[in-house]
Coordinates of C-alpha atoms and ligand atoms in Angstrom, one line a residue:
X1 CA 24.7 -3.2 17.0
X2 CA 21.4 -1.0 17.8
X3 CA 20.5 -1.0 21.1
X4 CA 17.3 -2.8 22.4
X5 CA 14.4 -0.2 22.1
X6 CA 12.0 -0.9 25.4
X7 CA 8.6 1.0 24.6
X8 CA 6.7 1.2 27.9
X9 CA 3.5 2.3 29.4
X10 CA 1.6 2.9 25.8
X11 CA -2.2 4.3 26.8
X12 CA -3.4 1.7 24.3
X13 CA -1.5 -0.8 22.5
X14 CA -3.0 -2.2 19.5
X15 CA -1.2 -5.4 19.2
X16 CA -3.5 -6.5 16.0
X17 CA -2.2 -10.3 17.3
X18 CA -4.0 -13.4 15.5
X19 CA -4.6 -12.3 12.2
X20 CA -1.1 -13.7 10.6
X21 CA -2.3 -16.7 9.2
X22 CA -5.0 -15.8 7.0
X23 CA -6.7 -12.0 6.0
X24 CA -9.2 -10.9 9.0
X25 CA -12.4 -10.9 8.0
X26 CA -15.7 -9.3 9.3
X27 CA -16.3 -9.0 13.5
X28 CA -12.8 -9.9 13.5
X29 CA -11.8 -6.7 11.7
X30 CA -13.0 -5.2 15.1
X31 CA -10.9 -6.8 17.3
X32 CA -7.6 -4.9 17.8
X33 CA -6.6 -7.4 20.9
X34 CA -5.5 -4.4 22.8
X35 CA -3.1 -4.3 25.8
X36 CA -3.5 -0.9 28.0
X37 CA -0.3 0.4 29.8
X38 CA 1.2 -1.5 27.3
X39 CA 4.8 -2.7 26.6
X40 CA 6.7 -3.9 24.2
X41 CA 10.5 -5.5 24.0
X42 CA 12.2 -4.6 20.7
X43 CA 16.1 -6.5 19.9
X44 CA 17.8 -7.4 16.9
X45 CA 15.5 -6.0 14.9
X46 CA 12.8 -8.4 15.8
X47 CA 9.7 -8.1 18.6
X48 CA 11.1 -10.0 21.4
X49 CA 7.9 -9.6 24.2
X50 CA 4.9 -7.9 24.3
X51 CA 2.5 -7.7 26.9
X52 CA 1.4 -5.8 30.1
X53 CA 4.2 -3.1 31.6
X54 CA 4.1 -5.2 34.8
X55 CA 4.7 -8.2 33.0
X56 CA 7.9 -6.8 31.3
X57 CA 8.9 -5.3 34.5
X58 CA 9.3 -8.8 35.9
X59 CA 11.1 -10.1 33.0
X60 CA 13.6 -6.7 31.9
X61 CA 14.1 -5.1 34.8
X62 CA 17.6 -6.1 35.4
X63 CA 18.2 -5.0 31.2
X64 CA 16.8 -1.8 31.4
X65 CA 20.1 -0.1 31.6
X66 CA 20.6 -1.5 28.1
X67 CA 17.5 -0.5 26.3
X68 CA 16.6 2.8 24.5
X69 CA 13.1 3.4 26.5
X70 CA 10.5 5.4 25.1
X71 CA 7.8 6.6 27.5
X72 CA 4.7 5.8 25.3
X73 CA 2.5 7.5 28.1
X74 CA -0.9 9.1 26.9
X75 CA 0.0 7.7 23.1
X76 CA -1.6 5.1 20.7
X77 CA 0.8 2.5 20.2
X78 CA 0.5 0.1 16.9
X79 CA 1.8 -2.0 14.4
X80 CA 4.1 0.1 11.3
X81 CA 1.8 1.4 9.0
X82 CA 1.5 -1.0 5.7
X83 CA 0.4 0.9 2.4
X84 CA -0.3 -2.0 0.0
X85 CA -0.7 -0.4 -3.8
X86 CA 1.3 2.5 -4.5
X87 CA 3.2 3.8 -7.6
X88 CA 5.6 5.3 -5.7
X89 CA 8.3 5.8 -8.3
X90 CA 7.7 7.9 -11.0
X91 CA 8.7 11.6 -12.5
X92 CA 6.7 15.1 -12.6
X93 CA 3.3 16.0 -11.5
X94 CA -0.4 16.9 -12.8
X95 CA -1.4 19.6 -11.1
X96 CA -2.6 20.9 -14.2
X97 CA -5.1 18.2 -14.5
X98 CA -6.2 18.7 -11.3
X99 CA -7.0 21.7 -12.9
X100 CA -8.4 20.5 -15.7
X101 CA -10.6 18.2 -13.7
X102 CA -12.0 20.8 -11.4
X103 CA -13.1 22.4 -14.9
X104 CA -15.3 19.9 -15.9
X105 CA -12.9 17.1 -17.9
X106 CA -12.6 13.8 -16.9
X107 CA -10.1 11.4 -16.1
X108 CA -10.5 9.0 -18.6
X109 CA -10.7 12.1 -21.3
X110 CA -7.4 13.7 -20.1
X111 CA -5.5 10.4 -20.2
X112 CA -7.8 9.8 -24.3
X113 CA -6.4 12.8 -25.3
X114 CA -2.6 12.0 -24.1
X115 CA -2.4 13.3 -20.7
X116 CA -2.7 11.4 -17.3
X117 CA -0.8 8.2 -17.5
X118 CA 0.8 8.9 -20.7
X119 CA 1.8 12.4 -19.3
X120 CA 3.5 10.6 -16.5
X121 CA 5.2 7.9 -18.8
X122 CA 6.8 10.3 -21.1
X123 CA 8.7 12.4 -18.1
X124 CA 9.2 8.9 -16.5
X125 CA 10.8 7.6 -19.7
X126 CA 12.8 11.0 -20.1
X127 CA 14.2 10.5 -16.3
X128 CA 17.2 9.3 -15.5
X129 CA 17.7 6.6 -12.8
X130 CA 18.9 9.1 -10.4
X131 CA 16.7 11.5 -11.2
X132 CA 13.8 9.0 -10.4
X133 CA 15.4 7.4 -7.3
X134 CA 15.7 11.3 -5.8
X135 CA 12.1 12.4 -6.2
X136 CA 10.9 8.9 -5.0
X137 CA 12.6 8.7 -2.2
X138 CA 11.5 12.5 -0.9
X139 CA 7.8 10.8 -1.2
X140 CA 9.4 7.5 0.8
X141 CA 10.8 9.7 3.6
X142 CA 6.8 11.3 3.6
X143 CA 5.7 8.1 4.1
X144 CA 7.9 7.6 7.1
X145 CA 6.9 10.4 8.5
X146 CA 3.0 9.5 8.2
X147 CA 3.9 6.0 10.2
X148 CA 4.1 3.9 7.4
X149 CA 7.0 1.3 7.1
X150 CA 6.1 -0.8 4.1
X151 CA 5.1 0.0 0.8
X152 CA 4.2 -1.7 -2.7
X153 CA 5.6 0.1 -5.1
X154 CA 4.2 -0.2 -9.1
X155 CA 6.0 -0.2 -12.2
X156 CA 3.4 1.0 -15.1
X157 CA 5.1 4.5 -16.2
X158 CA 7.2 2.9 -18.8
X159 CA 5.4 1.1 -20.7
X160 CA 9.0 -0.5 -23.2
X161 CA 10.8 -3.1 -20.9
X162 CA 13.7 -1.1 -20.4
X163 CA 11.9 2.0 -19.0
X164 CA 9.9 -1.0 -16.7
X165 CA 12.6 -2.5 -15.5
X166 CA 14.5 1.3 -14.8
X167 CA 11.3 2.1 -12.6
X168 CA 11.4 -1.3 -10.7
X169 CA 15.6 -0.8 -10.1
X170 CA 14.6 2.3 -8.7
X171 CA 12.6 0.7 -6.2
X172 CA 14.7 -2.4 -5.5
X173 CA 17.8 0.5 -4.8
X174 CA 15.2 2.5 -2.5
X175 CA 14.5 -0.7 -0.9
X176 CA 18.1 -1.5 0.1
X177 CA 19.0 2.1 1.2
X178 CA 15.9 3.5 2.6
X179 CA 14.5 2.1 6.3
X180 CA 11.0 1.7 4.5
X181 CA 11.0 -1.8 2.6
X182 CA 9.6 -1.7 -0.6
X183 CA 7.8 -5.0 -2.4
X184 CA 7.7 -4.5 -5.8
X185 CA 4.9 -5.0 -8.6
X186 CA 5.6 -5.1 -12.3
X187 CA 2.5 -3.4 -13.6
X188 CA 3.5 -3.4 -17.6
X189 CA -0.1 -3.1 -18.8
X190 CA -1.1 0.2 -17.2
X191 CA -2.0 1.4 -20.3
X192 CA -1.7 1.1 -23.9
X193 CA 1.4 3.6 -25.1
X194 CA 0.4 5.7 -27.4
X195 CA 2.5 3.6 -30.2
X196 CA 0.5 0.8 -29.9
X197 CA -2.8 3.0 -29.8
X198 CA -4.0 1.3 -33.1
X199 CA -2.2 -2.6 -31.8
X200 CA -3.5 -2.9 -28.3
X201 CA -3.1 -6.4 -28.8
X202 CA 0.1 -6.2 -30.2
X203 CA 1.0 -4.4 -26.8
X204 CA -0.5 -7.0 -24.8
X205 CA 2.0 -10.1 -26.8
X206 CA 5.3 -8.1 -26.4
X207 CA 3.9 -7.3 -22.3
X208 CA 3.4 -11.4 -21.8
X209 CA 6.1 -12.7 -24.2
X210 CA 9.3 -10.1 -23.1
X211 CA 8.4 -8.2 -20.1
X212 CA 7.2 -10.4 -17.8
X213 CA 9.8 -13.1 -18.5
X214 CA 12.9 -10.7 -18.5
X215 CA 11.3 -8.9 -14.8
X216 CA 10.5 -12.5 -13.6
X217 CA 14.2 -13.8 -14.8
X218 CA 15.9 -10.7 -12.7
X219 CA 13.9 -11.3 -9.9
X220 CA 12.8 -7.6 -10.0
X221 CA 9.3 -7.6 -9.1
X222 CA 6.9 -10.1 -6.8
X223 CA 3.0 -8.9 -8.0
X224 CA 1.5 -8.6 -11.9
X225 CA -0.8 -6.3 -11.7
X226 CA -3.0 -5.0 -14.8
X227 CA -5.4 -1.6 -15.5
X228 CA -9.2 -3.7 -16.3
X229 CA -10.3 -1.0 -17.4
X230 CA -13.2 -0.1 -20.1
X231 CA -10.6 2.0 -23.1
X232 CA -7.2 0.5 -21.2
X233 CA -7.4 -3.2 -21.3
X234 CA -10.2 -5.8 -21.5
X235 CA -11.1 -8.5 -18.8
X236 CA -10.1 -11.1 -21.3
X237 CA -6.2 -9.1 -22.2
X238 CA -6.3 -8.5 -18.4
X239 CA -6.5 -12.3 -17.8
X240 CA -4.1 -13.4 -20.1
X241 CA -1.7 -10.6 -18.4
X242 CA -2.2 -12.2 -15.1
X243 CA -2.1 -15.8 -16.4
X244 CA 0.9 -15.5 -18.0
X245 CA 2.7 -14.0 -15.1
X246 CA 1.4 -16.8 -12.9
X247 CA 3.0 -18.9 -15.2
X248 CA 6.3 -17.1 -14.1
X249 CA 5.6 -16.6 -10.4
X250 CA 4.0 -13.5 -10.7
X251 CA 1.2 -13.3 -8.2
X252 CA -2.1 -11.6 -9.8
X253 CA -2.9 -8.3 -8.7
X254 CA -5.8 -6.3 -10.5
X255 CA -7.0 -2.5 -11.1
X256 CA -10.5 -3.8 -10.8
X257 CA -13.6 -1.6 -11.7
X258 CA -12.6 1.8 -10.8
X259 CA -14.2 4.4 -13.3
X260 CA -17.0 1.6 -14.6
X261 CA -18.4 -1.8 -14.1
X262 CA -16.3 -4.1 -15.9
X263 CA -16.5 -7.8 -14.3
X264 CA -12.7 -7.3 -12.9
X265 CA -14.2 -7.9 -9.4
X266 CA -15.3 -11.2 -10.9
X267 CA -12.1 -12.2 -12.6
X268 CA -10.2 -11.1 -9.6
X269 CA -12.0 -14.6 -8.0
X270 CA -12.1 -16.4 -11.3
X271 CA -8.3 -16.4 -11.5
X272 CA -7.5 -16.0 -7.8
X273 CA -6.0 -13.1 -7.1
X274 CA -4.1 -12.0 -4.5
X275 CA -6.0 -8.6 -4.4
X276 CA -8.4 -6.7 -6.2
X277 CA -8.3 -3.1 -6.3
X278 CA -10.3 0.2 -6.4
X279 CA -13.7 -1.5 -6.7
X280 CA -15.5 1.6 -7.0
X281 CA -17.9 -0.1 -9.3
X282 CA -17.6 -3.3 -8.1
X283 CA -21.0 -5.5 -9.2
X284 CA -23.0 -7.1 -6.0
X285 CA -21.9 -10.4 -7.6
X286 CA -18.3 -9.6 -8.0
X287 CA -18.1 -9.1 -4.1
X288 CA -20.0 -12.0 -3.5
X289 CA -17.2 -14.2 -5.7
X290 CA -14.4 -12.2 -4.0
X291 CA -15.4 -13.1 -0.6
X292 CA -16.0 -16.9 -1.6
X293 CA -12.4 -16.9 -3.2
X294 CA -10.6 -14.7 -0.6
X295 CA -9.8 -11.8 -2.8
X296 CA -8.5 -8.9 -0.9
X297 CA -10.0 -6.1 -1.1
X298 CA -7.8 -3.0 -1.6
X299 CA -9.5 0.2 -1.1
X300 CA -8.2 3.5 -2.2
X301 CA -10.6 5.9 -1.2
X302 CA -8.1 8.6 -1.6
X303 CA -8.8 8.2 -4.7
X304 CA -12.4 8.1 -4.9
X305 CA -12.2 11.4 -3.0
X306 CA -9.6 13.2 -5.3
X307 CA -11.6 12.2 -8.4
X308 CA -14.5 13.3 -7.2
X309 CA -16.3 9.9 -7.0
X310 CA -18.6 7.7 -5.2
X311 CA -16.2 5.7 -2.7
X312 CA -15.8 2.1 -3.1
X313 CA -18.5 0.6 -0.3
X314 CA -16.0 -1.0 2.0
X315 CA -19.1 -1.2 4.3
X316 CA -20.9 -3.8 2.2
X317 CA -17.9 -5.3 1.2
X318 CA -16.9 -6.2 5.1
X319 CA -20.3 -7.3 5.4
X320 CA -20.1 -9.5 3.2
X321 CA -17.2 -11.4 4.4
X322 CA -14.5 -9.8 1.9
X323 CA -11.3 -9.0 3.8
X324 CA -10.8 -5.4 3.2
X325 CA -6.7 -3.5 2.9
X326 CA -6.7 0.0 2.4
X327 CA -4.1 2.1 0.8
X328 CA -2.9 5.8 -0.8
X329 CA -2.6 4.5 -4.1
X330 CA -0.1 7.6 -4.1
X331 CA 0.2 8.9 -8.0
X332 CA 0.6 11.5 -9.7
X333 CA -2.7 11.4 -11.3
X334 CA -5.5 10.2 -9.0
X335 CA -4.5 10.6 -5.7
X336 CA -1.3 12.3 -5.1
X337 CA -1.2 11.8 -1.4
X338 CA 1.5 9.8 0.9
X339 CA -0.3 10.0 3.9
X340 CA -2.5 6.9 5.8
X341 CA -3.8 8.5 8.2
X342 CA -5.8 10.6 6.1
X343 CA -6.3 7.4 4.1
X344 CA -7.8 5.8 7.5
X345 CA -10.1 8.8 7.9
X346 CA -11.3 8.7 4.4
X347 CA -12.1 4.9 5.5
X348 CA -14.1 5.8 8.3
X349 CA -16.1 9.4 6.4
X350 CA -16.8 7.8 2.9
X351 CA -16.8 4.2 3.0
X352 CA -18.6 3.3 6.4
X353 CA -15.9 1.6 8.2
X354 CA -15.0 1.9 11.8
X355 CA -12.2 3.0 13.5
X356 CA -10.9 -0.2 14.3
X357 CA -12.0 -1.8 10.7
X358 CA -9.7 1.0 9.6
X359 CA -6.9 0.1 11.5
X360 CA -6.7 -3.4 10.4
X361 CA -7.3 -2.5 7.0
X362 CA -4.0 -0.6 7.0
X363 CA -1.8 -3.1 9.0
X364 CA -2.4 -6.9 9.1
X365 CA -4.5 -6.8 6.2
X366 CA -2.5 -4.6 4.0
X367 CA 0.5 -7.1 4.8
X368 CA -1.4 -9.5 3.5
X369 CA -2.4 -7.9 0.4
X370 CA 1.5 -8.1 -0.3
X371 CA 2.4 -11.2 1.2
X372 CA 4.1 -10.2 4.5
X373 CA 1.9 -11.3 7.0
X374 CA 4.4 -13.6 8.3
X375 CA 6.8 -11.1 9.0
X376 CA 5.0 -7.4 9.5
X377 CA 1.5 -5.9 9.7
X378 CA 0.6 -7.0 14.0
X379 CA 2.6 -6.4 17.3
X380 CA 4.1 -10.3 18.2
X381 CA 7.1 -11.5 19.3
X382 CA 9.6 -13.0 16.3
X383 CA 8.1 -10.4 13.9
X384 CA 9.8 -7.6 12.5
X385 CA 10.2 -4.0 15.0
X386 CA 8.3 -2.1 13.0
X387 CA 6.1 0.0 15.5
X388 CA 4.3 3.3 15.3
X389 CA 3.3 5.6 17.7
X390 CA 0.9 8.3 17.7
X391 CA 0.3 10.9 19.5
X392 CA -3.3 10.0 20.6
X393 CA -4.4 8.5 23.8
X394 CA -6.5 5.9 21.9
X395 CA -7.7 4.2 18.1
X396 CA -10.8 5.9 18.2
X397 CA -9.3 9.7 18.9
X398 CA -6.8 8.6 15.8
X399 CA -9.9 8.6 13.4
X400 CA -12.2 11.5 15.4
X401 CA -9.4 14.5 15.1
X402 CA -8.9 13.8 11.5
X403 CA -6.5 15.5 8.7
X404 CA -4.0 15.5 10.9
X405 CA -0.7 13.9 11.1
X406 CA -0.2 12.4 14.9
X407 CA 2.7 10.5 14.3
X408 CA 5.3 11.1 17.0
X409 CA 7.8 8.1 17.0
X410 CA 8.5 5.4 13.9
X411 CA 10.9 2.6 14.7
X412 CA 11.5 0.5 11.8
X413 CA 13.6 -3.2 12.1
X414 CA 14.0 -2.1 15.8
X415 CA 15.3 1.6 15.0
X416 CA 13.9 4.8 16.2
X417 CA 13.3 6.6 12.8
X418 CA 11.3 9.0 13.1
X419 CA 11.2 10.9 17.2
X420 CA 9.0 13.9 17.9
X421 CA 7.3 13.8 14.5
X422 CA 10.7 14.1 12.7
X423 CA 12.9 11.7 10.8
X424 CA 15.9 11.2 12.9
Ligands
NIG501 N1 -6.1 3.7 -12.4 C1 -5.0 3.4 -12.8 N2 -3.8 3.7 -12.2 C2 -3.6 4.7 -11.2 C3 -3.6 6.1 -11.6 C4 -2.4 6.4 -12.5 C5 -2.3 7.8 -12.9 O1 -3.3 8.5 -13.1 O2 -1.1 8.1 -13.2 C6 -4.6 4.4 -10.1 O3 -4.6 3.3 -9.5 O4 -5.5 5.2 -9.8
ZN502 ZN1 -3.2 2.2 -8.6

C-alpha cells in the first residue's frame, strides 16, 4: 500500500477545476481556478482534498505522520501533463530527412518517393515486439520526465493487420507496466503502403472490412483515426474509414488539413469527431463548423515548427469558440519531440495563445480530446493523483523561461515518480 502523498504550500496551484464535463472553451480557457499556498491530499491513488494549506491543516493534521509530504514551496503546482496524439510506438529514426528537408525537399516528396512514413513502416514491420516495446518505452520514460502522465498512442506504421495490431500490443503492454497510461488509437490508414500504390481503394476495403473489425473484436484500440490528406487519402475514403469504425465503436479522430486545404476541418463536424487535428490549413469555414459541432481542436505546433511551416492559428480558432488540445504529435518524421513544455511554449510564440490558454490546452482539454475527463486532466477530489510540479513560482514564468525542462516532482496514481527532475 503506498503511503498518502500530502503536497503542501504550492506558490500557485492550478487546480484547472470545472472543466470535466464538457471541453473549456474561449474566456474560460483563461481561468486556471488557482489556489495560492496551495495543498493538496493524495490516497489510494485518487485526490482526496484540495484546497487552501490552512484548510488541510484543520482537516490532516493529526495524519500527517502518515503522509509522504512534499514541500511545494516557490513551485507551480498542476494537473499531470496530458499529450493527446502521439505515435509513440514505432522503430528507427529520420534524421536523414531532416537533412533532406533542410536541403530544400519536402515532406510530402520524401514520403512520394518512399521515405517518411513508409521509411518508418518498413523498420516498424522488420521489428520485433520486443524490440518495439524497448525503444518506446525509453520515449515513455521522456515523457515522464517532461510531466506528462497520459498519452495517446497511434498505430499507423504497419499498415497489414498483423504489423497494426503488433504496434497496438506494444502499447497496450507499455500501458500495463509503465506508470504512464497509454489510450490507444488504431490509425490503419496513415498511408497507402507502397503495395497498394496503384489500389488505394483496394487498401481502403481490406482497412474497413479486416482491420478495424479484428482491432475492435480484441478490444485493442479506443480512437480511428485517418491521414485526410491531398496524395494519402481523400475526404470521401477518410469518411468511410471513420464511418466504418463508428460502426464498431471506434470513436473518429482525423489528421485534418496539415500540408493543404482539404475540407478535413469540415468533415471533422460533418461526421462528429471527437478531434480534429493539425489544422494548419484549416478553411475559415471548417473552424466555424468545428466550433458549432464541438470538434476538438488538436494542435501540434511542434510540428508546424519542425516542418518549417505556418502554425495552425490556435488564436482564431479560440476565438472562435473551438475548444483547443495541444499535443507533441512525437514521430519520427515531423516532430520528433517528447517534450510539452516546449510544446506549451510553441503555443504561446507561434500560435498566439496565452499562458494560461496553454495550460488548459495540455491538461483538461487534452483529456478530453481522449475521453478521460472524468478521470484525469484537473486537480479534484475523486480523480486520479496524477500531479506535476514545476519548478516555477507561477503559470506565467512556466511559459516566459522557455526551452527548458522545469519539471521537478511527477506523481502518477498517487506515486512520486519522478523527484528532483529524475525518475525515481
Ligand atoms: N501527418 C501524418 N502523420 C504524422 C507524421 C508521421 C511521420 O512522418 O512518420 C503526423 O501527424 O505529423
Ligand atoms: Zn500525427
Amino acid at each position: 500500500m503506498t503511503r498518502p502523498v500530502w503536497i503542501r504550500h504550492a506558490s500557485q496551484l492550478a487546480t484547472l477545476a470545472g472543466g470535466s464535463l464538457s471541453p473549456v472553451t474561449g474566456e474560460g480557457m483563461n481561468e486556471l481556478s488557482i489556489i495560492e499556498d496551495g495543498s493538496v491530499w493524495l490516497e489510494n491513488g485518487r485526490i482526496e482534498r484540495v484546497g487552501a494549506d490552512s484548510e488541510l491543516e484543520e482537516v490532516y493534521r493529526d495524519r500527517a505522520g502518515e503522509a509522504e509530504i512534499i514541500d511545494a514551496s516557490g513551485r507551480l503546482v498542476t494537473p499531470g501533463l496530458i499529450d493527446p496524439h502521439t505515435h509513440l510506438v514505432h522503430a528507427g529514426t529520420r534524421q536523414n530527412e531532416f537533412n533532406m528537408r533542410l536541403n530544400g525537399a519536402t515532406y510530402m516528396e520524401i514520403m512520394n518517393n518512399g521515405g517518411g512514413i513508409h521509411a518508418t513502416t518498413a523498420a516498424t514491420r522488420n521489428a520485433s515486439h520486443e524490440q518495439l516495446f524497448d525503444q518506446s518505452k525509453k520515449r515513455l520514460d521522456l515523457f515522464l520526465l517532461h510531466g506528462v502522465t497520459t498519452v495517446e498512442a497511434k498505430s499507423g506504421y504497419g499498415l497489414t493487420l498483423e504489423d497494426e495490431i503488433k504496434q497496438l500490443e506494444v502499447a497496450k503492454r507499455l500501458d500495463a507496466e509503465h506508470p504512464v497510461d497509454l489510450v490507444s488509437t488504431f490509425m490503419g490508414a496513415h498511408a497507402v503502403p507502397r503495395e497498394y500504390k496503384e489500389h488505394p481503394d483496394a487498401f481502403v476495403d481490406l482497412v474497413i472490412s479486416e482491420m478495424i473489425p479484428e482491432v475492435a473484436r480484441r478490444k485493442l484500440a479506443e480512437f480511428n483515426d485517418v491521414f485526410c490528406e491531398r496524395g494519402v487519402f481523400t475526404p470521401e475514403q477518410s469518411r468511410r474509414i471513420l464511418e466504418a469504425g463508428a460502426l464498431h465503436g471506434l470513436l473518429p479522430k482525423i489528421h485534418a488539413d496539415e500540408i493543404e486545404p482539404y475540407e478535413g476541418a469540415e468533415l471533422a463536424a460533418a461526421i462528429g469527431a471527437v478531434s480534429a487535428d493539425h489544422l494548419l490549413r484549416a478553411s475559415d469555414r471548417g473552424i466555424q463548423r468545428m466550433a458549432e459541432a464541438g470538434v476538438i481542436a488538436v494542435l501540434l505546433p511542434g510540428t508546424a515548427f519542425f516542418l518549417m511551416a505556418e502554425s495552425a492559428n490556435g488564436r482564431k480558432m479560440i476565438d472562435a469558440g473551438v475548444p483547443v488540445a495541444i499535443s507533441t504529435d512525437c514521430n519520427p518524421g515531423s516532430s520528433p519531440t517528447v517534450s510539452m513544455p516546449l510544446i506549451m511554449n510553441l503555443g504561446c510564440l507561434k500560435m498566439g495563445m496565452t499562458p494560461a490558454e496553454v495550460l488548459t490546452a495540455a491538461t483538461i482539454n487534452a483529456a478530453h480530446a481522449i475521453r478521460r475527463a472524468h478521470e484525469i486532466g484537473s486537480i479534484e477530489a475523486g480523480k486520479r493523483a496524477d500531479v506535476t510540479i514545476f519548478d516555477v513560482p507561477d503559470f506565467m514564468t512556466l511559459q516566459y523561461r522557455y526551452g527548458v525542462n522545469h519539471v521537478h516532482t511527477v506523481i502518477k496514481n498517487g506515486k512520486v515518480v519522478v523527484a528532483g527532475g529524475a525518475l525515481v
